[in-house]
Amino acid sequence: MKNQIDEQDFQKAISEAIIQLIRQPPITLVLQRPFLLILISHLQLALRHPANNGCCSESVRQFIDAMTDEFFTWSPALLELICRGDDPHYDVLNMEIVAQPEGAQRTCRVCGCTDREPCKPACAWIAPDLCSACLPAVSRILRP
């Protein structure tokens, strides 16, 4: 159940908490590159909401641009994919999601990680039988 709090008190508490965040040391995130691509796509989707504007949205756009420039310029295909993330014309609608049978779990064809025992650091599924940690290995094998 939500705590009942006066809106003015809530806004003041948020402002004070943000000031505390600014004073704290920066954090370091370790991400697999496929997960960064997924994160960028979700941020792009959020930025397309008509009310999502202002300085915060501009900071997110700068983050997307910086991450794209830093990690994806080597691939024209990925650059195009990221550009398409800003264009609703390329949205995938009505995609059929196939549910797995109850109790079934995915297993990576390369490393053998599963839903219950993912890689360390954590991976994500990029195909029904391939985790994000193993994508670079598969890419090297498949490269002409």
mmCIF file of C-alpha atoms in Angstrom:
data_model
loop_
_atom_site.group_PDB
_atom_site.id
_atom_site.type_symbol
_atom_site.label_atom_id
_atom_site.label_comp_id
_atom_site.label_asym_id
_atom_site.label_seq_id
_atom_site.Cartn_x
_atom_site.Cartn_y
_atom_site.Cartn_z
ATOM 1 C CA MET A 1 0.000 0.000 0.000
ATOM 2 C CA LYS A 2 1.286 3.452 -0.887
ATOM 3 C CA ASN A 3 2.184 5.862 1.878
ATOM 4 C CA GLN A 4 -0.032 8.910 1.961
ATOM 5 C CA ILE A 5 2.240 11.901 1.493
ATOM 6 C CA ASP A 6 1.515 15.504 0.688
ATOM 7 C CA GLU A 7 2.538 16.307 -2.898
ATOM 8 C CA GLN A 8 4.561 19.335 -1.831
ATOM 9 C CA ASP A 9 6.424 17.253 0.774
ATOM 10 C CA PHE A 10 6.992 14.563 -1.836
ATOM 11 C CA GLN A 11 8.486 17.042 -4.333
ATOM 12 C CA LYS A 12 10.751 18.449 -1.615
ATOM 13 C CA ALA A 13 11.886 14.944 -0.644
ATOM 14 C CA ILE A 14 12.647 14.111 -4.279
ATOM 15 C CA SER A 15 14.672 17.331 -4.698
ATOM 16 C CA GLU A 16 16.682 16.566 -1.568
ATOM 17 C CA ALA A 17 17.283 12.986 -2.694
ATOM 18 C CA ILE A 18 18.525 14.150 -6.105
ATOM 19 C CA ILE A 19 20.945 16.558 -4.426
ATOM 20 C CA GLN A 20 22.262 13.610 -2.403
ATOM 21 C CA LEU A 21 22.642 11.559 -5.601
ATOM 22 C CA ILE A 22 24.700 14.346 -7.172
ATOM 23 C CA ARG A 23 27.050 14.369 -4.169
ATOM 24 C CA GLN A 24 27.658 10.614 -4.308
ATOM 25 C CA PRO A 25 30.478 9.098 -6.352
ATOM 26 C CA PRO A 26 29.699 7.891 -9.867
ATOM 27 C CA ILE A 27 28.748 4.285 -10.456
ATOM 28 C CA THR A 28 30.298 1.931 -12.971
ATOM 29 C CA LEU A 29 28.059 -0.287 -15.062
ATOM 30 C CA VAL A 30 29.292 -3.349 -16.881
ATOM 31 C CA LEU A 31 27.065 -4.223 -19.831
ATOM 32 C CA GLN A 32 27.302 -6.728 -22.607
ATOM 33 C CA ARG A 33 27.129 -4.799 -25.883
ATOM 34 C CA PRO A 34 23.952 -6.556 -27.076
ATOM 35 C CA PHE A 35 22.273 -5.448 -23.836
ATOM 36 C CA LEU A 36 23.422 -1.861 -24.493
ATOM 37 C CA LEU A 37 21.730 -2.069 -27.882
ATOM 38 C CA ILE A 38 18.532 -3.303 -26.187
ATOM 39 C CA LEU A 39 18.762 -0.482 -23.631
ATOM 40 C CA ILE A 40 19.171 2.098 -26.403
ATOM 41 C CA SER A 41 16.107 0.743 -28.213
ATOM 42 C CA HIS A 42 13.978 1.002 -25.064
ATOM 43 C CA LEU A 43 15.198 4.529 -24.381
ATOM 44 C CA GLN A 44 14.342 5.509 -27.952
ATOM 45 C CA LEU A 45 10.846 4.133 -27.501
ATOM 46 C CA ALA A 46 10.399 6.113 -24.275
ATOM 47 C CA LEU A 47 11.665 9.280 -25.972
ATOM 48 C CA ARG A 48 8.972 9.002 -28.623
ATOM 49 C CA HIS A 49 6.263 9.675 -26.030
ATOM 50 C CA PRO A 50 4.979 13.187 -26.853
ATOM 51 C CA ALA A 51 5.230 14.389 -23.243
ATOM 52 C CA ASN A 52 8.819 13.163 -22.843
ATOM 53 C CA ASN A 53 10.691 16.363 -23.586
ATOM 54 C CA GLY A 54 12.888 18.867 -21.838
ATOM 55 C CA CYS A 55 16.352 18.675 -20.320
ATOM 56 C CA CYS A 56 16.045 15.084 -19.080
ATOM 57 C CA SER A 57 15.069 13.760 -22.487
ATOM 58 C CA GLU A 58 17.912 15.740 -24.057
ATOM 59 C CA SER A 59 20.355 14.116 -21.623
ATOM 60 C CA VAL A 60 19.067 10.695 -22.649
ATOM 61 C CA ARG A 61 19.456 11.583 -26.330
ATOM 62 C CA GLN A 62 23.043 12.662 -25.637
ATOM 63 C CA PHE A 63 23.653 9.340 -23.854
ATOM 64 C CA ILE A 64 22.289 7.415 -26.846
ATOM 65 C CA ASP A 65 24.456 9.430 -29.243
ATOM 66 C CA ALA A 66 27.578 8.965 -27.107
ATOM 67 C CA MET A 67 27.044 5.207 -26.729
ATOM 68 C CA THR A 68 26.307 4.845 -30.431
ATOM 69 C CA ASP A 69 29.459 6.767 -31.384
ATOM 70 C CA GLU A 70 31.589 4.846 -28.897
ATOM 71 C CA PHE A 71 30.429 1.287 -29.504
ATOM 72 C CA PHE A 72 28.528 0.885 -32.770
ATOM 73 C CA THR A 73 30.174 2.998 -35.497
ATOM 74 C CA TRP A 74 32.048 -0.055 -36.800
ATOM 75 C CA SER A 75 28.772 -1.523 -38.092
ATOM 76 C CA PRO A 76 26.707 0.355 -40.688
ATOM 77 C CA ALA A 77 23.892 -2.162 -40.102
ATOM 78 C CA LEU A 78 23.756 -1.422 -36.353
ATOM 79 C CA LEU A 79 23.926 2.321 -37.008
ATOM 80 C CA GLU A 80 20.954 1.976 -39.348
ATOM 81 C CA LEU A 81 19.108 -0.120 -36.755
ATOM 82 C CA ILE A 82 19.655 2.583 -34.124
ATOM 83 C CA CYS A 83 18.513 5.299 -36.560
ATOM 84 C CA ARG A 84 15.370 3.298 -37.279
ATOM 85 C CA GLY A 85 14.631 3.220 -33.543
ATOM 86 C CA ASP A 86 13.584 6.863 -33.785
ATOM 87 C CA ASP A 87 11.143 6.200 -36.625
ATOM 88 C CA PRO A 88 7.711 4.666 -35.794
ATOM 89 C CA HIS A 89 7.504 3.473 -39.407
ATOM 90 C CA TYR A 90 9.886 0.648 -38.475
ATOM 91 C CA ASP A 91 8.018 -0.492 -35.360
ATOM 92 C CA VAL A 92 7.259 -4.192 -35.224
ATOM 93 C CA LEU A 93 3.587 -4.503 -34.339
ATOM 94 C CA ASN A 94 1.500 -7.564 -33.558
ATOM 95 C CA MET A 95 4.563 -9.753 -33.206
ATOM 96 C CA GLU A 96 3.541 -13.239 -32.176
ATOM 97 C CA ILE A 97 5.207 -14.313 -28.963
ATOM 98 C CA VAL A 98 5.474 -18.044 -28.584
ATOM 99 C CA ALA A 99 5.174 -19.119 -24.984
ATOM 100 C CA GLN A 100 7.391 -21.891 -23.734
ATOM 101 C CA PRO A 101 5.722 -24.865 -22.096
ATOM 102 C CA GLU A 102 5.476 -24.533 -18.339
ATOM 103 C CA GLY A 103 8.650 -25.740 -16.688
ATOM 104 C CA ALA A 104 10.681 -25.526 -19.917
ATOM 105 C CA GLN A 105 13.770 -23.390 -19.943
ATOM 106 C CA ARG A 106 16.046 -22.132 -22.657
ATOM 107 C CA THR A 107 19.616 -23.349 -22.964
ATOM 108 C CA CYS A 108 22.360 -21.523 -24.841
ATOM 109 C CA ARG A 109 23.767 -23.678 -27.631
ATOM 110 C CA VAL A 110 27.283 -22.340 -26.996
ATOM 111 C CA CYS A 111 27.874 -22.061 -23.250
ATOM 112 C CA GLY A 112 24.918 -24.021 -21.873
ATOM 113 C CA CYS A 113 23.622 -21.245 -19.605
ATOM 114 C CA THR A 114 19.905 -21.346 -18.838
ATOM 115 C CA ASP A 115 17.096 -19.113 -17.602
ATOM 116 C CA ARG A 116 17.776 -20.301 -14.072
ATOM 117 C CA GLU A 117 21.586 -20.219 -14.316
ATOM 118 C CA PRO A 118 22.626 -17.303 -16.563
ATOM 119 C CA CYS A 119 26.186 -16.296 -17.337
ATOM 120 C CA LYS A 120 28.112 -14.142 -14.900
ATOM 121 C CA PRO A 121 27.870 -11.208 -15.551
ATOM 122 C CA ALA A 122 24.262 -11.734 -16.513
ATOM 123 C CA CYS A 123 23.397 -12.342 -20.131
ATOM 124 C CA ALA A 124 20.187 -11.882 -22.110
ATOM 125 C CA TRP A 125 18.532 -13.998 -24.784
ATOM 126 C CA ILE A 126 19.181 -12.726 -28.290
ATOM 127 C CA ALA A 127 17.833 -15.870 -29.974
ATOM 128 C CA PRO A 128 15.849 -18.830 -28.615
ATOM 129 C CA ASP A 129 19.080 -20.785 -28.125
ATOM 130 C CA LEU A 130 21.784 -18.078 -27.948
ATOM 131 C CA CYS A 131 22.715 -15.776 -25.080
ATOM 132 C CA SER A 132 24.248 -12.319 -25.473
ATOM 133 C CA ALA A 133 27.551 -13.419 -23.916
ATOM 134 C CA CYS A 134 28.062 -15.960 -26.707
ATOM 135 C CA LEU A 135 27.103 -13.725 -29.627
ATOM 136 C CA PRO A 136 30.709 -12.568 -30.213
ATOM 137 C CA ALA A 137 31.912 -16.191 -30.392
ATOM 138 C CA VAL A 138 29.179 -17.167 -32.847
ATOM 139 C CA SER A 139 29.869 -14.035 -34.915
ATOM 140 C CA ARG A 140 33.563 -14.959 -35.201
ATOM 141 C CA ILE A 141 32.653 -18.472 -36.349
ATOM 142 C CA LEU A 142 30.107 -17.263 -38.906
ATOM 143 C CA ARG A 143 32.214 -14.371 -40.235
ATOM 144 C CA PRO A 144 33.222 -14.999 -43.902
#
